[in-house]
Coordinates of C-alpha atoms and ligand atoms in Angstrom, one line a residue:
Chain D
X1 CA -34.7 54.4 4.8
X2 CA -37.4 51.8 4.1
X3 CA -36.6 51.6 0.5
X4 CA -32.9 51.0 1.4
X5 CA -34.0 48.2 3.7
X6 CA -36.2 46.7 1.0
X7 CA -33.4 47.0 -1.5
X8 CA -31.1 45.2 0.9
X9 CA -33.6 42.3 1.3
X10 CA -34.2 42.2 -2.4
X11 CA -30.5 42.0 -3.0
X12 CA -30.2 39.1 -0.6
X13 CA -33.2 37.4 -2.2
X14 CA -31.6 37.6 -5.7
X15 CA -28.3 36.6 -4.3
X16 CA -29.8 33.5 -2.7
X17 CA -31.6 32.6 -5.9
X18 CA -28.3 32.8 -7.8
X19 CA -26.7 30.6 -5.2
X20 CA -29.5 28.0 -5.5
X21 CA -29.0 28.0 -9.3
X22 CA -25.2 27.9 -9.0
X23 CA -25.4 24.3 -7.6
X24 CA -28.4 23.0 -9.6
X25 CA -28.1 19.3 -8.8
X26 CA -27.6 19.7 -5.0
X27 CA -30.5 22.2 -4.9
X28 CA -32.7 20.1 -7.0
X29 CA -32.1 17.0 -4.9
X30 CA -32.9 18.6 -1.6
X31 CA -36.0 20.3 -3.1
X32 CA -37.2 16.9 -4.4
X33 CA -36.6 15.4 -1.0
X34 CA -38.7 18.1 0.7
X35 CA -41.4 17.8 -2.0
X36 CA -41.8 14.0 -1.5
X37 CA -41.8 14.5 2.3
X38 CA -44.7 16.9 2.0
X39 CA -46.6 15.1 -0.7
X40 CA -47.1 12.0 1.5
X41 CA -49.2 13.4 4.3
X42 CA -50.9 15.8 1.9
X43 CA -51.8 13.0 -0.4
X44 CA -53.3 10.9 2.4
X45 CA -55.1 14.0 3.6
X46 CA -56.8 14.3 0.2
X47 CA -57.7 10.6 0.3
X48 CA -59.4 11.0 3.6
X49 CA -61.1 14.1 2.5
X50 CA -62.6 12.2 -0.4
X51 CA -63.6 9.2 1.8
X52 CA -65.4 11.6 4.1
X53 CA -67.5 12.9 1.3
X54 CA -68.4 9.3 0.4
X55 CA -69.4 8.5 4.0
X56 CA -72.0 11.3 3.7
X57 CA -73.6 9.6 0.7
X58 CA -73.9 6.0 1.8
X59 CA -75.3 6.0 5.3
X60 CA -78.4 8.1 4.9
X61 CA -80.0 7.5 8.2
X62 CA -79.5 4.4 10.3
X63 CA -82.3 2.9 12.2
X64 CA -82.5 2.4 15.9
X65 CA -84.5 -0.4 17.4
X66 CA -86.0 0.1 20.8
X67 CA -87.2 -3.0 22.7
X68 CA -89.5 -2.5 25.7
X69 CA -89.6 -4.7 28.8
X70 CA -92.0 -7.7 28.6
X71 CA -94.2 -6.3 31.4
X72 CA -94.6 -2.8 29.8
X73 CA -98.3 -1.8 29.7
X74 CA -100.2 0.4 27.3
X75 CA -99.6 3.4 29.5
X76 CA -95.8 3.0 29.3
X77 CA -96.0 2.7 25.5
X78 CA -97.9 5.9 25.3
X79 CA -95.4 7.7 27.4
X80 CA -92.5 6.6 25.2
X81 CA -94.4 7.4 22.1
X82 CA -94.8 11.0 23.4
X83 CA -91.2 11.4 24.3
X84 CA -90.1 10.2 20.9
X85 CA -92.4 12.7 19.3
X86 CA -90.9 15.5 21.3
X87 CA -87.3 14.6 20.5
X88 CA -85.9 16.8 17.7
X89 CA -83.3 14.3 16.6
X90 CA -85.9 11.8 15.6
X91 CA -87.3 12.1 12.1
X92 CA -89.9 9.4 12.3
X93 CA -90.7 6.2 14.1
X94 CA -92.9 3.2 13.9
X95 CA -94.5 1.1 16.7
X96 CA -94.5 -2.7 16.4
X97 CA -96.5 -4.4 19.0
X98 CA -95.5 -7.8 20.4
X99 CA -98.5 -9.4 18.7
X100 CA -97.6 -7.9 15.3
X101 CA -94.0 -9.1 15.8
X102 CA -95.2 -12.6 16.6
X103 CA -97.4 -12.6 13.6
X104 CA -94.5 -11.5 11.4
X105 CA -92.3 -14.2 12.8
X106 CA -94.9 -16.8 12.1
X107 CA -95.3 -15.6 8.6
X108 CA -91.5 -15.5 7.9
X109 CA -90.7 -18.9 9.3
X110 CA -93.0 -20.4 6.7
X111 CA -94.0 -24.1 6.9
X112 CA -92.1 -24.8 10.2
X113 CA -94.1 -23.2 12.9
X114 CA -91.5 -22.5 15.5
X115 CA -94.0 -20.6 17.6
X116 CA -96.6 -23.4 18.0
X117 CA -95.2 -24.8 21.2
X118 CA -95.2 -21.4 23.0
X119 CA -97.7 -20.9 25.8
X120 CA -97.3 -17.1 25.7
X121 CA -95.7 -14.5 23.4
X122 CA -92.0 -14.1 24.2
X123 CA -91.5 -11.1 22.0
X124 CA -91.4 -7.5 23.4
X125 CA -93.1 -4.4 22.1
X126 CA -90.7 -2.4 19.9
X127 CA -90.2 1.0 18.3
X128 CA -88.2 1.4 15.0
X129 CA -86.7 4.9 14.9
X130 CA -85.2 6.9 12.0
X131 CA -82.9 9.7 13.0
X132 CA -82.1 13.1 11.3
X133 CA -78.4 12.7 11.7
X134 CA -76.2 9.8 11.0
X135 CA -73.1 10.9 13.0
X136 CA -72.0 8.2 15.4
X137 CA -71.8 10.8 18.2
X138 CA -75.4 11.8 17.7
X139 CA -76.6 8.2 17.7
X140 CA -74.6 7.4 20.8
X141 CA -76.0 10.4 22.6
X142 CA -79.5 9.5 21.6
X143 CA -78.9 6.0 22.9
X144 CA -77.8 7.3 26.2
X145 CA -80.9 9.5 26.5
X146 CA -83.3 6.7 25.7
X147 CA -81.6 4.2 28.0
X148 CA -82.6 6.3 31.0
X149 CA -86.3 6.1 30.2
X150 CA -88.5 3.6 32.2
X151 CA -89.5 0.2 30.8
X152 CA -86.7 0.1 28.2
X153 CA -85.0 -3.3 27.9
X154 CA -82.6 -2.9 25.0
X155 CA -81.5 -0.5 22.3
X156 CA -79.9 -1.6 19.1
X157 CA -78.7 0.4 16.2
X158 CA -77.0 -0.6 13.0
X159 CA -74.7 2.2 12.1
X160 CA -71.8 -0.2 11.8
X161 CA -71.0 1.1 8.3
X162 CA -70.8 4.7 9.4
X163 CA -69.0 3.8 12.6
X164 CA -66.3 1.7 10.8
X165 CA -65.8 4.3 8.2
X166 CA -65.5 7.1 10.7
X167 CA -63.1 5.0 12.8
X168 CA -60.9 4.5 9.7
X169 CA -61.1 8.2 9.0
X170 CA -60.1 9.0 12.5
X171 CA -57.2 6.6 12.2
X172 CA -56.3 8.3 8.9
X173 CA -56.3 11.7 10.5
X174 CA -54.0 10.4 13.2
X175 CA -51.8 9.0 10.5
X176 CA -51.6 12.3 8.6
X177 CA -50.7 14.0 11.8
X178 CA -48.0 11.5 12.7
X179 CA -46.5 11.6 9.2
X180 CA -46.6 15.3 9.2
X181 CA -44.7 15.6 12.5
X182 CA -42.2 12.9 11.5
X183 CA -41.5 14.3 8.0
X184 CA -41.4 17.9 9.2
X185 CA -38.7 16.9 11.7
X186 CA -36.9 15.2 8.8
X187 CA -37.1 18.3 6.7
X188 CA -35.8 20.4 9.6
X189 CA -32.9 17.9 9.9
X190 CA -32.1 18.1 6.2
X191 CA -32.1 21.9 6.2
X192 CA -30.0 21.9 9.4
X193 CA -27.3 19.9 7.7
X194 CA -27.5 21.8 4.4
X195 CA -27.0 25.1 6.1
X196 CA -24.3 23.7 8.3
X197 CA -22.3 22.8 5.2
X198 CA -22.9 26.2 3.7
X199 CA -21.7 27.9 6.9
X200 CA -18.5 25.9 6.8
X201 CA -17.8 26.9 3.2
X202 CA -18.6 30.6 4.0
X203 CA -16.5 30.6 7.1
X204 CA -14.0 33.2 5.8
X205 CA -16.7 35.5 4.6
X206 CA -18.5 35.3 8.0
X207 CA -15.4 36.0 9.9
X208 CA -14.3 39.0 7.9
X209 CA -17.8 40.4 7.8
X210 CA -18.0 40.2 11.6
X211 CA -14.6 41.9 11.9
X212 CA -15.7 44.9 9.9
X213 CA -19.0 45.4 11.7
X214 CA -21.6 43.0 10.4
X215 CA -24.5 42.3 12.7
X216 CA -25.7 38.8 13.3
X217 CA -28.9 39.4 11.4
X218 CA -26.9 40.6 8.4
X219 CA -24.9 37.4 8.5
X220 CA -27.9 35.1 9.1
X221 CA -30.0 36.6 6.4
X222 CA -28.7 34.8 3.3
X223 CA -28.9 31.5 5.1
X224 CA -32.4 32.1 6.3
X225 CA -33.5 33.1 2.8
X226 CA -31.8 30.0 1.5
X227 CA -33.8 27.7 3.9
X228 CA -37.1 29.5 3.2
X229 CA -36.7 29.4 -0.5
X230 CA -35.8 25.7 -0.6
X231 CA -38.8 25.0 1.6
X232 CA -41.0 27.0 -0.8
X233 CA -39.7 25.2 -3.9
X234 CA -40.1 21.9 -2.0
X235 CA -43.7 22.8 -1.3
X236 CA -44.3 23.6 -5.0
X237 CA -42.8 20.3 -5.9
X238 CA -45.1 18.6 -3.4
X239 CA -48.2 20.2 -5.1
X240 CA -46.9 19.0 -8.5
X241 CA -46.4 15.5 -7.2
X242 CA -50.0 15.4 -5.7
X243 CA -51.5 16.8 -8.9
X244 CA -49.7 14.1 -10.9
X245 CA -50.7 11.3 -8.5
X246 CA -54.4 12.3 -8.7
X247 CA -54.2 12.5 -12.5
X248 CA -52.6 9.1 -12.7
X249 CA -55.1 7.3 -10.4
X250 CA -58.2 9.2 -11.4
X251 CA -59.6 6.5 -13.8
X252 CA -59.0 3.7 -11.4
X253 CA -60.7 5.5 -8.6
X254 CA -63.7 6.3 -10.7
X255 CA -64.1 2.6 -11.7
X256 CA -63.8 1.6 -8.1
X257 CA -66.4 4.1 -7.1
X258 CA -68.8 2.8 -9.8
X259 CA -68.5 -0.7 -8.4
X260 CA -69.8 0.6 -5.2
X261 CA -72.4 2.7 -7.0
X262 CA -70.9 5.8 -5.5
X263 CA -70.9 9.2 -7.2
X264 CA -67.3 10.2 -6.8
X265 CA -65.8 13.5 -7.8
X266 CA -62.2 13.6 -6.7
X267 CA -61.7 16.7 -4.6
X268 CA -58.4 18.4 -4.9
X269 CA -56.8 20.5 -2.2
X270 CA -58.5 23.9 -1.9
X271 CA -56.7 27.1 -2.6
X272 CA -56.5 27.7 1.1
X273 CA -54.9 24.2 1.6
X274 CA -52.4 24.9 -1.2
X275 CA -51.4 28.2 0.3
X276 CA -51.1 26.8 3.8
X277 CA -48.9 24.0 2.5
X278 CA -46.6 26.5 0.7
X279 CA -46.5 28.7 3.7
X280 CA -45.8 25.8 6.1
X281 CA -43.1 24.5 3.8
X282 CA -41.4 27.9 3.6
X283 CA -41.6 28.3 7.4
X284 CA -40.2 24.8 8.0
X285 CA -37.2 25.6 5.7
X286 CA -36.7 28.8 7.4
X287 CA -36.9 27.1 10.8
X288 CA -34.3 24.5 9.9
X289 CA -32.0 27.1 8.7
X290 CA -32.7 29.3 11.8
X291 CA -31.8 26.4 14.2
X292 CA -28.7 25.6 12.2
X293 CA -27.5 29.2 12.1
X294 CA -28.1 29.6 15.8
X295 CA -26.0 26.4 16.4
X296 CA -23.1 27.1 14.1
X297 CA -22.7 30.8 13.7
X298 CA -21.7 31.6 17.2
X299 CA -18.8 29.1 16.9
X300 CA -17.3 31.3 14.3
X301 CA -15.9 34.0 16.6
X302 CA -13.9 36.7 15.1
X303 CA -10.2 35.8 14.9
Chain Z
X1 CA -10.8 58.9 21.6
X2 CA -8.9 55.8 22.6
X3 CA -8.0 55.2 26.3
X4 CA -6.1 52.2 27.8
X5 CA -6.0 51.9 31.6
X6 CA -3.7 49.2 33.0
X7 CA -4.4 46.9 30.1
X8 CA -2.8 43.5 30.0
X9 CA -3.2 40.8 27.4
X10 CA -2.1 37.2 27.8
X11 CA -2.8 34.4 25.4
X12 CA -3.8 31.1 27.0
X13 CA -0.4 29.5 26.3
X14 CA 2.1 32.1 27.4
X15 CA 3.4 35.2 29.0
X16 CA 1.9 38.7 29.0
X17 CA 2.1 40.0 25.4
X18 CA 1.0 43.4 26.7
X19 CA 1.7 44.2 30.4
X20 CA -0.2 46.9 32.3
X21 CA -0.3 49.4 29.4
X22 CA -1.7 53.0 29.9
X23 CA -2.3 54.9 26.7
X24 CA -4.4 57.8 25.5
X25 CA -4.8 58.8 21.9
X26 CA -6.8 62.0 21.1
X27 CA -9.3 62.4 18.4
X28 CA -7.5 63.3 15.1
X29 CA -4.2 62.2 16.3
X30 CA -1.8 60.1 14.1
X31 CA 0.3 57.6 16.0
X32 CA 2.9 55.1 14.9
X33 CA 3.5 51.9 16.8
X34 CA 6.8 50.1 16.3
X35 CA 8.7 47.3 17.9
X36 CA 10.3 44.0 17.0
X37 CA 8.4 41.2 15.4
X38 CA 6.3 39.5 18.0
X39 CA 6.4 42.6 20.3
X40 CA 2.6 42.8 20.3
X41 CA 1.9 45.5 17.8
X42 CA -0.9 43.6 16.1
X43 CA -2.3 42.6 19.4
X44 CA -2.5 46.2 20.5
X45 CA -4.3 47.2 17.3
X46 CA -6.7 44.3 17.6
X47 CA -7.5 45.4 21.1
X48 CA -8.3 48.9 19.8
X49 CA -10.4 47.5 17.0
X50 CA -12.5 45.5 19.6
X51 CA -11.4 42.4 17.9
X52 CA -9.6 41.0 20.9
X53 CA -10.6 41.5 24.6
X54 CA -8.0 42.4 27.2
X55 CA -7.2 39.9 29.9
X56 CA -7.4 42.7 32.5
X57 CA -7.7 46.5 32.5
X58 CA -10.0 48.9 30.8
X59 CA -10.3 50.0 27.2
X60 CA -12.6 52.8 26.1
X61 CA -13.1 53.8 22.4
X62 CA -15.2 56.8 21.4
X63 CA -16.2 57.0 25.1
X64 CA -17.5 53.5 25.2
X65 CA -16.1 51.0 27.6
X66 CA -15.4 47.9 25.5
X67 CA -16.0 45.5 28.4
X68 CA -19.4 46.8 29.0
X69 CA -20.4 47.0 25.4
X70 CA -23.6 45.1 24.6
X71 CA -23.1 42.4 21.9
X72 CA -25.5 44.4 19.6
X73 CA -23.4 47.6 20.0
X74 CA -20.1 45.9 18.9
X75 CA -20.9 45.9 15.2
X76 CA -21.7 49.6 15.3
X77 CA -18.4 50.4 16.9
X78 CA -16.5 48.3 14.4
X79 CA -18.2 50.2 11.6
X80 CA -16.6 53.4 12.8
X81 CA -13.2 51.8 12.4
X82 CA -11.3 51.0 9.2
X83 CA -8.9 48.1 9.7
X84 CA -6.1 47.3 7.4
X85 CA -5.2 43.8 8.4
X86 CA -1.6 42.5 8.3
X87 CA -2.9 39.4 6.5
X88 CA -5.3 41.4 4.4
X89 CA -8.4 39.1 5.0
X90 CA -9.6 39.6 1.5
X91 CA -12.4 37.4 0.2
X92 CA -11.2 35.3 -2.7
X93 CA -14.6 34.3 -4.1
X94 CA -15.4 37.8 -5.2
X95 CA -13.9 40.6 -7.3
X96 CA -11.9 43.5 -6.1
X97 CA -15.1 45.7 -6.5
X98 CA -17.2 43.4 -4.4
X99 CA -14.5 43.2 -1.7
X100 CA -14.6 46.9 -1.4
X101 CA -18.5 46.8 -1.5
X102 CA -18.7 44.6 1.6
X103 CA -18.3 47.3 4.3
X104 CA -20.9 49.4 2.6
X105 CA -23.3 46.5 2.3
X106 CA -22.8 45.8 6.0
X107 CA -23.6 49.4 6.8
X108 CA -26.9 49.0 4.8
X109 CA -26.2 51.0 1.7
X110 CA -28.0 50.1 -1.5
X111 CA -25.3 48.6 -3.6
X112 CA -26.5 50.4 -6.7
X113 CA -25.9 53.8 -5.2
X114 CA -22.4 53.3 -4.0
X115 CA -20.5 52.3 -7.2
X116 CA -19.0 55.8 -7.4
X117 CA -17.7 55.6 -3.9
X118 CA -16.2 52.2 -4.5
X119 CA -14.4 53.3 -7.7
X120 CA -13.1 56.4 -5.9
X121 CA -11.6 54.2 -3.2
X122 CA -10.1 51.9 -5.8
X123 CA -8.7 54.8 -7.6
X124 CA -7.0 56.2 -4.5
X125 CA -5.0 53.0 -4.2
X126 CA -4.4 52.7 -8.0
X127 CA -6.6 49.7 -8.6
X128 CA -9.3 51.2 -10.7
X129 CA -8.4 49.1 -13.7
X130 CA -8.5 46.0 -11.6
X131 CA -12.0 46.3 -10.2
X132 CA -13.1 43.1 -11.9
X133 CA -10.0 41.1 -10.9
X134 CA -10.2 38.4 -8.3
X135 CA -7.7 38.7 -5.4
X136 CA -6.1 35.4 -6.4
X137 CA -4.8 37.2 -9.6
X138 CA -3.4 40.2 -7.7
X139 CA 0.1 40.6 -6.6
X140 CA 1.0 40.9 -2.9
X141 CA 1.2 44.7 -3.1
X142 CA -2.0 44.9 -5.0
X143 CA -3.8 42.8 -2.4
X144 CA -2.5 45.1 0.3
X145 CA -3.8 48.2 -1.5
X146 CA -7.1 46.5 -2.0
X147 CA -7.3 45.9 1.7
X148 CA -6.6 49.6 2.2
X149 CA -9.4 50.5 -0.2
X150 CA -11.8 48.4 1.7
X151 CA -10.7 50.0 5.0
X152 CA -11.3 53.5 3.8
X153 CA -14.4 53.2 1.6
X154 CA -16.9 53.7 4.4
X155 CA -15.1 56.8 5.7
X156 CA -14.2 55.6 9.2
X157 CA -13.4 57.9 12.1
X158 CA -10.6 55.7 13.2
X159 CA -8.2 54.1 10.7
X160 CA -6.0 51.2 12.0
X161 CA -3.3 50.1 9.7
X162 CA -1.2 47.0 10.5
X163 CA 2.0 47.1 8.4
X164 CA 0.2 49.0 5.6
X165 CA 3.4 49.3 3.5
X166 CA 4.9 45.9 4.2
X167 CA 4.7 44.7 0.7
X168 CA 5.0 48.0 -1.2
X169 CA 7.9 49.6 -3.0
X170 CA 8.9 53.1 -1.8
X171 CA 6.9 54.9 -4.5
X172 CA 3.6 53.2 -3.5
X173 CA 4.6 53.4 0.2
X174 CA 4.9 57.2 -0.3
X175 CA 1.5 57.4 -2.0
X176 CA -0.1 55.5 0.8
X177 CA 1.5 57.7 3.4
X178 CA 0.4 60.8 1.5
X179 CA -3.1 59.4 1.6
X180 CA -3.0 58.8 5.3
X181 CA -1.7 62.3 5.8
X182 CA -4.6 63.7 3.9
X183 CA -7.0 61.7 6.1
X184 CA -5.2 63.0 9.1
X185 CA -5.8 66.5 7.8
X186 CA -9.5 66.0 7.7
X187 CA -9.5 64.8 11.3
X188 CA -9.4 61.0 11.1
X189 CA -7.7 59.3 14.0
X190 CA -4.9 57.1 12.6
X191 CA -2.9 54.3 14.1
X192 CA -0.1 52.7 12.1
X193 CA 2.0 49.7 13.2
X194 CA 5.2 49.4 11.2
X195 CA 8.8 48.5 11.4
X196 CA 9.6 50.4 8.3
X197 CA 12.4 52.7 9.5
X198 CA 12.0 55.0 6.5
X199 CA 8.4 55.8 7.4
X200 CA 9.4 56.5 11.0
X201 CA 12.3 58.8 10.1
X202 CA 10.2 61.1 7.9
X203 CA 7.3 61.6 10.3
X204 CA 6.8 64.3 12.9
X205 CA 4.0 62.4 14.6
X206 CA 4.1 60.5 17.9
X207 CA 5.9 57.2 17.8
X208 CA 5.2 54.5 20.4
X209 CA 7.8 51.8 21.0
X210 CA 6.6 48.4 22.1
X211 CA 9.1 46.3 24.0
X212 CA 8.6 43.4 26.4
X213 CA 5.0 44.2 26.8
X214 CA 5.7 47.8 27.7
X215 CA 5.2 51.1 25.8
X216 CA 7.8 53.8 25.5
X217 CA 7.3 57.1 23.8
Ligands
ATP401 N1 -4.2 34.2 18.9 C1 -3.0 34.1 19.5 N2 -2.8 33.0 20.3 C2 -1.6 32.8 20.9 N3 -0.6 33.7 20.8 C3 -0.7 34.8 20.1 C4 -1.9 35.0 19.4 N4 -1.8 36.2 18.7 C5 -0.6 36.6 19.0 N5 0.1 35.8 19.8 C6 1.4 36.0 20.3 O1 1.5 37.3 20.8 C7 2.8 37.8 20.5 C8 2.6 39.1 19.8 O2 2.0 38.9 18.5 P1 1.7 40.1 17.5 O3 1.1 39.6 16.3 O4 1.0 41.2 18.3 O5 3.2 40.7 17.2 P2 3.6 41.8 16.2 O6 4.3 42.8 17.0 O7 2.4 42.3 15.4 O8 4.6 41.1 15.2 P3 4.9 41.3 13.7 O9 5.7 42.5 13.6 O10 5.6 40.1 13.3 O11 3.6 41.4 13.0 C9 3.5 36.8 19.6 O12 4.5 36.1 20.5 C10 2.5 35.8 19.2 O13 3.0 34.5 19.2
MG402 MG1 1.8 42.2 13.5

């Protein structure tokens, strides 16, 4: 029973392969279309993945500057120092008193003494903090915590690099998602039409088969296999396109990375990514065929 | 086996082709249906084959009411029937062998295991040597015989033949009738629509006359 069922599916599979091969140009063209449609989002995904690994290298740990209110006294300073010591997200910190800051300013400004006219020190006491984690979310969170402490005037951190990169990466992720949705829809549309044409040319066969007792699933099966197989081959084509693209741009990317003194190893799609892509492509092809079959088969009623 | 109660069939554009027909055919019976061209013989057979639905009335086949049949049960019912179509309905993109293979594929047989059955069916209608031929290269009579082979290969319990000898010379017509008789002997229910007077003269079986939408024995 099971072996008969398997044999039947195997038969349809071989039959479908033959049908793909029997119209090589048409099959090849739709497979290439599917392949290109998949390689675009997948390629951008790889780019983003690699950028992400760079972002980890560059911004080791951004500094946060903490300026106290001008009227903060020694007691306030000690309290803040204690809180900073207790916070696990902070790796180390350094206290710069207002006098030290003024002294530094006097030294830096050189011959022109811009501080000479001052009757009192306008600079605040400050802490310079190094964090354990450079993720913008963590920094933002830390900022929110510290802001609530008493005697804090202003917090400033320079994670612009990391923030910009991560904003770009977020945009990139969005882009991949959008492209995937759009191109998946396109693939379904292509498959819908391919199967529609096939159903038209197989009209006789479908009619006669229904008349002598074929179930709907029997009639659908070759079309669904056709869609799934084209999707699968399209996915394989996409992987080839990506591999070729990486190979072609590898040297240029390496040179670029050296200019920025980055240590770049291009990361390819993982085996899991590859398998997911193939599975997804197969499923999409199947889905397009499924929708087409559902729309067109019932119109062919037995005559 | 086959039961018509007050069955009428009207096509959208016209009069009642069949008008309030009552008919019972027992299992294992062999029945001829005759009548002038356009009398509705094919329509009657198509109703029995669950290919067409009646406009009104009840049809039951093998104890199943056609009108209440689930869509999923219809294919199973049709597999019990061998239908010899008046217009053959052969598939021209495949060989004679593959045409006869189709009903077996539909019933889920592994195509490697049934080659013997297919050749036996082809042999019965004298087409064994033509198994690789495509229908387009066959004569009218050969196509008709191929259609018969396809209708009998899955050993149906009901055999419906619409003008099975229409294109055949008397020798082949006799062979085919002999074959039907042998099916009748093993208990197959057989319905044959024909206006071949010579067939009707020779038979001792029930003959139904269709006229103006009515049946007369
Ligand atoms: N699908 C259809 N749509 C409209 N009218 C139809 C349809 N099928 C059959 N008819 C009409 O029903 C009538 C009976 O047709 P049917 O084919 O049953 O006749 P028949 O007795 O088999 O004739 P023949 O001996 O020529 O085969 C005819 O007048 C035909 O025009
Ligand atoms: Mg007819």
